[in-house]
Structures are given as C-alpha cells and as structure tokens.
Amino acid sequence: MGLTIFAGRANLPLAEAVAANLQTGLGRREIAHFPDGELHVEILESVRGDDVYVIQPTSPPVADSLLELLLVADAGRRAGAAQLTAVVPYFGYARQDRRRSGREPVSARLVADLIQRSGFARVITVDAHTPALEGFFEIPLEHLTAVPILARAAQSQLPPDGVIVGPDLGATKLADRYAQLLGLPVAIVHKTRVTGGLVSVSGVTGEVRGRAPIVVDDMITTGGTIEAAIRTVLSAGGRPEITVIATHGLFVGTALERLSALPIRQIVVSDSVVVPAERPVPVRVASLGPLLAEAIRRLHQNRSLSDLIAHG
Ligand code: R5P
C-alpha cells in the first residue's frame, strides 16, 4: 500500500519536517476559499488504495483548521484512499470534555464524532489536554507524548538546583513525569480558573525556596496560568530564574509580552503549532517532526508504538 502525506494549512513547516523525515514529499492538494468564506479542498493526485495521513493541528483559527482537516478526509475517502489517519499534533477542543454547568455542549465528544464521521480510521495526537479524549473516539487514538523530547531540549540549560512546578492540580502527573526524567523534586500550585482568561491561585505545595522553578504545562494559551504560577513560586521564595516547558505554545494575543515581564530564562515548546516569529522572551522550539514521522512509519508497517505513547 502506498504512503501519502497531506497537510492542511495550519502548520506547513511541521508537515514538511515530517515528510522530510520519511524521505518523501507532501501530497498535492489545493485549499482555497469561495468568495463567501466557504472552504474548498481538492486533492490533486491519485490516492486510490493508499495509506493516507493528514497533518493538521486544530490550532487558531480553530474552526477553520478543524474544517480543513474534515474536508481533506472527505476528499480522500471519496477518492478511494484505503485508510485515512488524522495527525492532529495539537488537539483543540480537548479541554471541553464535560459540562461544567447545565447548558453546555461536550465539545470534545462532538469534535471526535466529526473527525471519525469524516472518514478517518485512526487519529494520532500529542499530549492531549485530557486523556479522556480517547474514550470519545470509537476509532483508535494514538496518544503520543513530547515530554521526553522537551525535557531533553531543556536539560542543557537547566540550573542544577531546580524544582519542577505543576501550575495546577491537573498538571500533577505531567510534573511527576518531568521530575522523573530530570531527577528533580516537584511542587504544585493550587489554581482555580475564574474565566477562560482569568485564573486565581491559593498557594503552593512543595519546597521552592531558594530553588530555580521549572514550570511545566501541556499548553500555554493566554499565559495566565504560567504567570500566576510564576508569581506564586516567586512569593514562596523561588529564585527569579524561571524555565517554562509546555508541549503546545499557542501564545494567543499578548501572551508572549505578558510572559516577557517575568524573570523567565527560557521557554521550551514543541512545534505542534506555529510559534509566533516575534518573541520578546527566549523561546526554544523542539520539533515533533521525527516523533510523528516515526509514528507514521510504524503504523504504516503495522509495528508497535508503545514506547512513543503518553501513559496516564
Ligand atoms: C489548563 O488546565 C491547561 O493545562 C493550561 O494550564 C491552560 O489551558 C493554559 O491556558 P492559559 O495560558 O490561557 O492560562
């Protein structure tokens, strides 16, 4: 069965890196808008009988990115692809995994339904916001992790007396994983989200006094969570030499400026989404290209992915 890789428009550099790692090129396709804003997708080469992978993070503009992914799948299915896999390095909508009040959708479930109904037989994602995502799919979800890649990328510039800081209780397992890999102790900040852009913090569990904090999270969106965590560990006596590590550097709006006002030595993120070129703080980007390429290679050859998978 032939292997074909297509990319949506959300992260072309990453898709090119994946294709280069697989020593192939990207499949030819056209994506444009009708005058009224409707998307139009066309696959420009035969995919009949192929094992097709579509690389597209559902990053901002989230709705457009998602729809492009669905439309490429529909085009591929109708063009006779033998199997379609969605490669969604950043999975938008994963955070809306339950109703917090009475009259909300379970958006993560709806998005999972849309993805599988569009023709995909399998999904690959990286460090999804919630492991519950897997249960929303009937098709297999291959949940990879970038944590070892990011830990390796950060390691050479970490001060010796660091402490891994989880910015909220939800990040406890993630913090443990980094602590294990980097051989450092852990502290956890107690955060409550007031609104989408506003968080409040009540304290920190664990010893940070005199240590250099390494704040870890799955994603940085507005930067509010990271800022609140940093301010908390600084007032608890943490040294003003901060490292931040997160898989998905969305940096929406003024997130980077906001973070530039803090004593951050480096931010390490992956290229799951395109990181803004203007960076008022030092940002190191570690590529997921080799990881995604390896996952695609093994799936194409029906080989195990178990050492690439996120556990817990
Ligand atoms: C929340 O539970 C997530 O893990 C992140 O902490 C959050 O989504 C980051 O968003 P922001 O940067 O807007 O605080």
Coordinates of C-alpha atoms and ligand atoms in Angstrom, one line a residue:
M1 CA 0.0 0.0 0.0
G2 CA 1.4 3.4 -0.9
L3 CA 2.0 6.0 1.8
T4 CA 0.7 9.6 1.1
I5 CA 1.1 12.6 3.5
F6 CA -1.2 15.6 3.1
A7 CA -1.1 18.8 5.1
G8 CA -3.7 21.3 5.9
R9 CA -2.6 24.9 6.2
A10 CA -2.3 25.1 10.0
N11 CA 1.3 24.0 10.3
L12 CA 3.0 23.5 6.9
P13 CA 6.6 23.7 8.4
L14 CA 5.9 20.7 10.7
A15 CA 4.2 18.7 7.9
E16 CA 7.3 19.4 5.7
A17 CA 9.5 18.2 8.5
V18 CA 7.5 15.0 8.9
A19 CA 7.6 14.3 5.2
A20 CA 11.4 15.0 5.1
N21 CA 11.9 12.6 7.9
L22 CA 10.0 10.0 5.9
Q23 CA 12.1 10.9 2.9
T24 CA 9.0 11.8 0.9
G25 CA 7.2 14.9 -0.2
L26 CA 3.7 16.2 0.7
G27 CA 0.7 15.2 -1.4
R28 CA -0.5 17.8 -3.8
R29 CA -3.8 19.5 -2.8
E30 CA -5.4 22.8 -3.1
I31 CA -7.3 24.6 -0.3
A32 CA -9.0 27.9 -1.1
H33 CA -12.0 30.0 0.0
F34 CA -15.1 30.7 -2.0
P35 CA -16.0 34.4 -2.0
D36 CA -18.5 33.9 0.8
G37 CA -15.7 32.3 3.0
E38 CA -16.6 28.6 2.4
L39 CA -13.6 26.4 2.2
H40 CA -12.9 24.4 -0.9
V41 CA -10.5 21.5 -0.9
E42 CA -9.2 19.4 -3.8
I43 CA -6.7 16.6 -3.9
L44 CA -4.6 16.9 -7.0
E45 CA -3.1 13.4 -7.2
S46 CA -4.4 9.8 -7.1
V47 CA -4.7 8.3 -3.6
R48 CA -6.7 5.2 -4.6
G49 CA -5.6 2.3 -2.4
D50 CA -3.2 4.5 -0.4
D51 CA -2.5 4.7 3.4
V52 CA -3.1 8.4 3.8
Y53 CA -2.1 10.7 6.7
V54 CA -3.4 14.2 7.1
I55 CA -1.3 16.5 9.2
Q56 CA -3.3 19.4 10.8
P57 CA -3.2 20.7 14.3
T58 CA -6.6 22.2 15.2
S59 CA -4.9 25.4 16.3
P60 CA -6.3 29.0 15.8
P61 CA -8.3 29.8 13.7
V62 CA -9.6 26.6 15.3
A63 CA -12.9 26.2 13.4
D64 CA -11.1 26.7 10.0
S65 CA -8.3 24.3 10.9
L66 CA -10.8 21.6 12.0
L67 CA -13.0 22.0 8.9
E68 CA -9.9 21.8 6.6
L69 CA -9.0 18.5 8.3
L70 CA -12.5 17.1 7.8
L71 CA -12.7 18.2 4.2
V72 CA -9.3 16.7 3.2
A73 CA -10.5 13.4 4.8
D74 CA -13.8 13.5 2.9
A75 CA -12.0 14.2 -0.3
G76 CA -9.5 11.4 0.4
R77 CA -12.3 8.9 1.3
R78 CA -14.3 9.7 -1.9
A79 CA -11.1 9.4 -3.9
G80 CA -10.6 5.8 -2.8
A81 CA -7.9 6.1 -0.1
A82 CA -7.6 2.7 1.6
Q83 CA -7.1 4.2 5.1
L84 CA -7.0 7.7 6.4
T85 CA -5.2 8.8 9.6
A86 CA -5.7 12.2 11.2
V87 CA -2.4 13.5 12.6
V88 CA -3.5 16.3 15.0
P89 CA -0.4 17.3 16.9
Y90 CA -2.4 19.9 18.9
F91 CA -6.0 18.8 19.5
G92 CA -8.2 21.9 20.0
Y93 CA -11.5 21.4 21.9
A94 CA -9.9 18.7 24.1
R95 CA -10.5 20.9 27.2
Q96 CA -14.3 20.9 26.8
D97 CA -14.6 17.3 27.9
R98 CA -17.5 17.6 30.3
R99 CA -20.3 20.0 31.2
R100 CA -19.3 22.4 34.0
S101 CA -22.8 24.0 34.2
G102 CA -26.1 22.7 32.9
R103 CA -26.4 24.1 29.4
E104 CA -23.1 23.5 27.6
P105 CA -22.1 21.0 24.9
V106 CA -19.5 18.3 25.5
S107 CA -17.5 19.8 22.6
A108 CA -14.6 17.3 22.7
R109 CA -17.0 14.5 22.1
L110 CA -18.7 16.3 19.2
V111 CA -15.4 17.1 17.6
A112 CA -14.3 13.5 18.0
D113 CA -17.6 12.4 16.3
L114 CA -17.0 14.9 13.4
I115 CA -13.5 13.5 12.9
Q116 CA -14.5 9.9 12.7
R117 CA -17.6 10.5 10.6
S118 CA -15.4 12.4 8.0
G119 CA -13.7 9.1 7.1
F120 CA -10.7 8.8 9.4
A121 CA -9.9 5.3 10.7
R122 CA -7.4 6.5 13.2
V123 CA -6.1 9.6 15.0
I124 CA -2.6 10.5 16.2
T125 CA -2.3 13.3 18.7
V126 CA 0.4 14.6 21.1
D127 CA -0.1 15.4 24.8
A128 CA -3.8 16.0 24.6
H129 CA -5.3 18.2 27.3
T130 CA -7.2 15.3 28.7
P131 CA -6.6 11.5 28.5
A132 CA -10.5 11.2 28.5
L133 CA -10.3 12.2 24.8
E134 CA -9.5 8.6 23.9
G135 CA -12.9 7.5 25.2
F136 CA -14.7 9.9 22.9
F137 CA -13.5 8.0 19.8
E138 CA -14.6 4.7 18.6
I139 CA -11.6 4.6 16.3
P140 CA -8.1 4.2 17.8
L141 CA -6.5 7.3 19.2
E142 CA -2.7 7.0 19.3
H143 CA -1.8 9.4 22.1
L144 CA 1.9 10.3 21.7
T145 CA 4.0 12.3 24.2
A146 CA 6.5 15.1 23.6
V147 CA 7.7 15.1 27.2
P148 CA 11.0 13.3 26.7
I149 CA 11.8 15.5 23.7
L150 CA 11.1 18.7 25.6
A151 CA 12.9 17.5 28.7
R152 CA 16.0 16.7 26.5
A153 CA 15.8 20.1 24.8
A154 CA 15.6 22.0 28.1
Q155 CA 18.1 19.9 30.0
S156 CA 21.4 21.5 28.9
Q157 CA 20.3 25.0 30.1
L158 CA 18.7 24.0 33.4
P159 CA 20.2 25.2 36.7
P160 CA 21.4 22.3 38.9
D161 CA 19.1 23.1 41.9
G162 CA 15.7 23.3 40.0
V163 CA 12.3 22.3 41.1
I164 CA 9.6 21.1 38.7
V165 CA 6.4 23.2 39.2
G166 CA 3.0 22.0 38.1
P167 CA 0.8 25.2 37.7
D168 CA -2.4 23.4 38.8
L169 CA -3.6 20.1 40.2
G170 CA -4.4 18.8 36.6
A171 CA -0.6 19.1 35.8
T172 CA 0.5 16.8 38.7
K173 CA 1.1 13.7 36.6
L174 CA 2.9 15.8 34.0
A175 CA 5.1 17.4 36.6
D176 CA 5.9 13.9 38.0
R177 CA 6.9 12.8 34.6
Y178 CA 9.3 15.7 34.1
A179 CA 10.6 15.3 37.6
Q180 CA 11.4 11.7 36.9
L181 CA 13.2 12.4 33.6
L182 CA 15.2 15.3 35.0
G183 CA 15.8 13.9 38.5
L184 CA 14.3 16.9 40.3
P185 CA 11.7 17.5 43.1
V186 CA 8.1 18.6 42.5
A187 CA 5.9 21.4 43.7
I188 CA 2.3 22.0 42.8
V189 CA 0.4 25.3 42.6
H190 CA -3.2 25.4 43.6
K191 CA -5.0 27.2 40.8
T192 CA -8.7 27.9 40.0
R193 CA -9.9 29.1 36.6
V194 CA -12.3 32.0 37.1
T195 CA -13.0 32.6 33.4
G196 CA -11.3 31.5 30.1
G197 CA -8.7 34.2 30.5
L198 CA -8.5 34.7 34.3
V199 CA -7.1 32.4 37.0
S200 CA -6.7 32.7 40.7
V201 CA -4.1 30.9 42.9
S202 CA -4.3 30.0 46.6
G203 CA -0.8 28.6 47.3
V204 CA 1.9 26.0 46.5
T205 CA 2.6 22.6 47.9
G206 CA 6.2 21.5 48.0
E207 CA 9.5 23.3 48.6
V208 CA 10.5 26.0 46.2
R209 CA 12.5 28.4 48.4
G210 CA 16.0 29.0 47.0
R211 CA 15.4 26.8 44.0
A212 CA 15.1 27.7 40.3
P213 CA 11.5 26.9 39.2
I214 CA 10.8 24.9 36.0
V215 CA 7.1 25.4 35.3
V216 CA 5.6 22.7 33.1
D217 CA 2.2 22.5 31.4
D218 CA 0.6 20.9 28.4
M219 CA -0.2 24.2 26.7
I220 CA 0.3 28.0 27.0
T221 CA -2.7 29.9 25.6
T222 CA -3.0 33.4 27.2
G223 CA -0.1 32.8 29.5
G224 CA -2.4 33.4 32.5
T225 CA -1.8 30.1 34.2
I226 CA 2.0 30.3 33.8
E227 CA 2.1 33.9 35.0
A228 CA 0.0 33.0 38.1
A229 CA 2.2 30.0 38.8
I230 CA 5.4 32.1 38.5
R231 CA 4.2 34.9 40.7
T232 CA 3.2 32.3 43.3
V233 CA 6.5 30.5 43.4
L234 CA 8.4 33.8 43.5
S235 CA 6.5 34.9 46.5
A236 CA 7.1 31.5 48.1
G237 CA 10.9 32.2 47.8
G238 CA 11.6 30.6 44.4
R239 CA 14.7 32.1 42.6
P240 CA 13.9 34.6 39.8
E241 CA 15.5 32.2 37.2
I242 CA 12.4 30.6 35.6
T243 CA 12.2 27.9 32.9
V244 CA 8.9 27.1 31.3
I245 CA 8.2 23.9 29.4
A246 CA 5.0 23.2 27.5
T247 CA 4.1 21.0 24.6
H248 CA 1.8 23.4 22.8
G249 CA 2.9 27.1 22.6
L250 CA -0.3 28.7 21.3
F251 CA 0.7 32.1 22.7
V252 CA -2.6 33.8 21.8
G253 CA -2.9 37.6 21.9
T254 CA -0.4 39.3 24.1
A255 CA 0.7 36.1 25.8
L256 CA 4.4 36.5 24.9
E257 CA 4.5 40.1 26.0
R258 CA 2.8 39.2 29.3
L259 CA 5.4 36.5 29.9
S260 CA 8.3 38.8 28.9
A261 CA 7.6 40.9 32.1
L262 CA 8.6 37.9 34.2
P263 CA 12.1 36.6 35.1
I264 CA 12.0 33.8 32.5
R265 CA 15.3 32.4 31.2
Q266 CA 13.8 30.2 28.6
I267 CA 10.5 28.8 27.3
V268 CA 10.7 25.4 25.7
V269 CA 7.8 24.3 23.5
S270 CA 7.3 22.0 20.6
D271 CA 6.3 22.9 17.0
S272 CA 2.9 21.3 17.3
V273 CA 1.5 24.7 16.4
V274 CA 3.3 27.5 14.6
V275 CA 5.1 29.6 17.3
P276 CA 4.9 33.4 16.6
A277 CA 8.1 34.7 14.9
E278 CA 8.2 37.8 17.2
R279 CA 9.4 36.5 20.6
P280 CA 10.2 39.0 23.3
V281 CA 11.3 36.1 25.6
P282 CA 13.8 33.4 24.6
V283 CA 11.8 30.6 23.1
R284 CA 13.4 27.3 22.1
V285 CA 11.3 25.1 19.8
A286 CA 11.8 21.4 19.7
S287 CA 10.5 19.7 16.6
L288 CA 7.9 16.9 16.7
G289 CA 8.9 16.0 13.1
P290 CA 11.0 12.9 13.9
L291 CA 8.4 11.7 16.5
L292 CA 5.4 12.0 14.1
A293 CA 7.4 10.5 11.3
E294 CA 8.4 7.5 13.4
A295 CA 4.7 7.0 14.5
I296 CA 3.6 7.2 10.8
R297 CA 6.4 4.8 9.7
R298 CA 5.4 2.2 12.3
L299 CA 1.7 2.5 11.7
H300 CA 2.2 2.1 8.0
Q301 CA 4.3 -1.0 8.7
N302 CA 1.9 -2.3 11.4
R303 CA 4.5 -2.0 14.1
S304 CA 4.2 -1.2 17.8
L305 CA 4.0 2.4 19.0
S306 CA 4.1 1.6 22.7
D307 CA 7.4 3.5 23.6
L308 CA 6.0 6.7 21.9
I309 CA 2.7 6.7 23.8
A310 CA 1.7 9.0 26.7
H311 CA 0.7 7.0 29.7
G312 CA -1.7 8.2 32.4
Ligands
R5P1 C1 -5.3 24.1 31.9 O1 -5.7 23.2 32.7 C2 -4.2 23.8 30.9 O2 -3.4 22.8 31.3 C3 -3.4 25.1 30.8 O3 -2.8 25.4 32.0 C4 -4.2 26.2 30.3 O4 -5.1 25.8 29.2 C5 -3.3 27.3 29.8 O5 -4.1 28.4 29.4 P1 -3.6 29.9 29.7 O6 -2.2 30.0 29.2 O7 -4.7 30.7 28.9 O8 -3.7 30.1 31.2

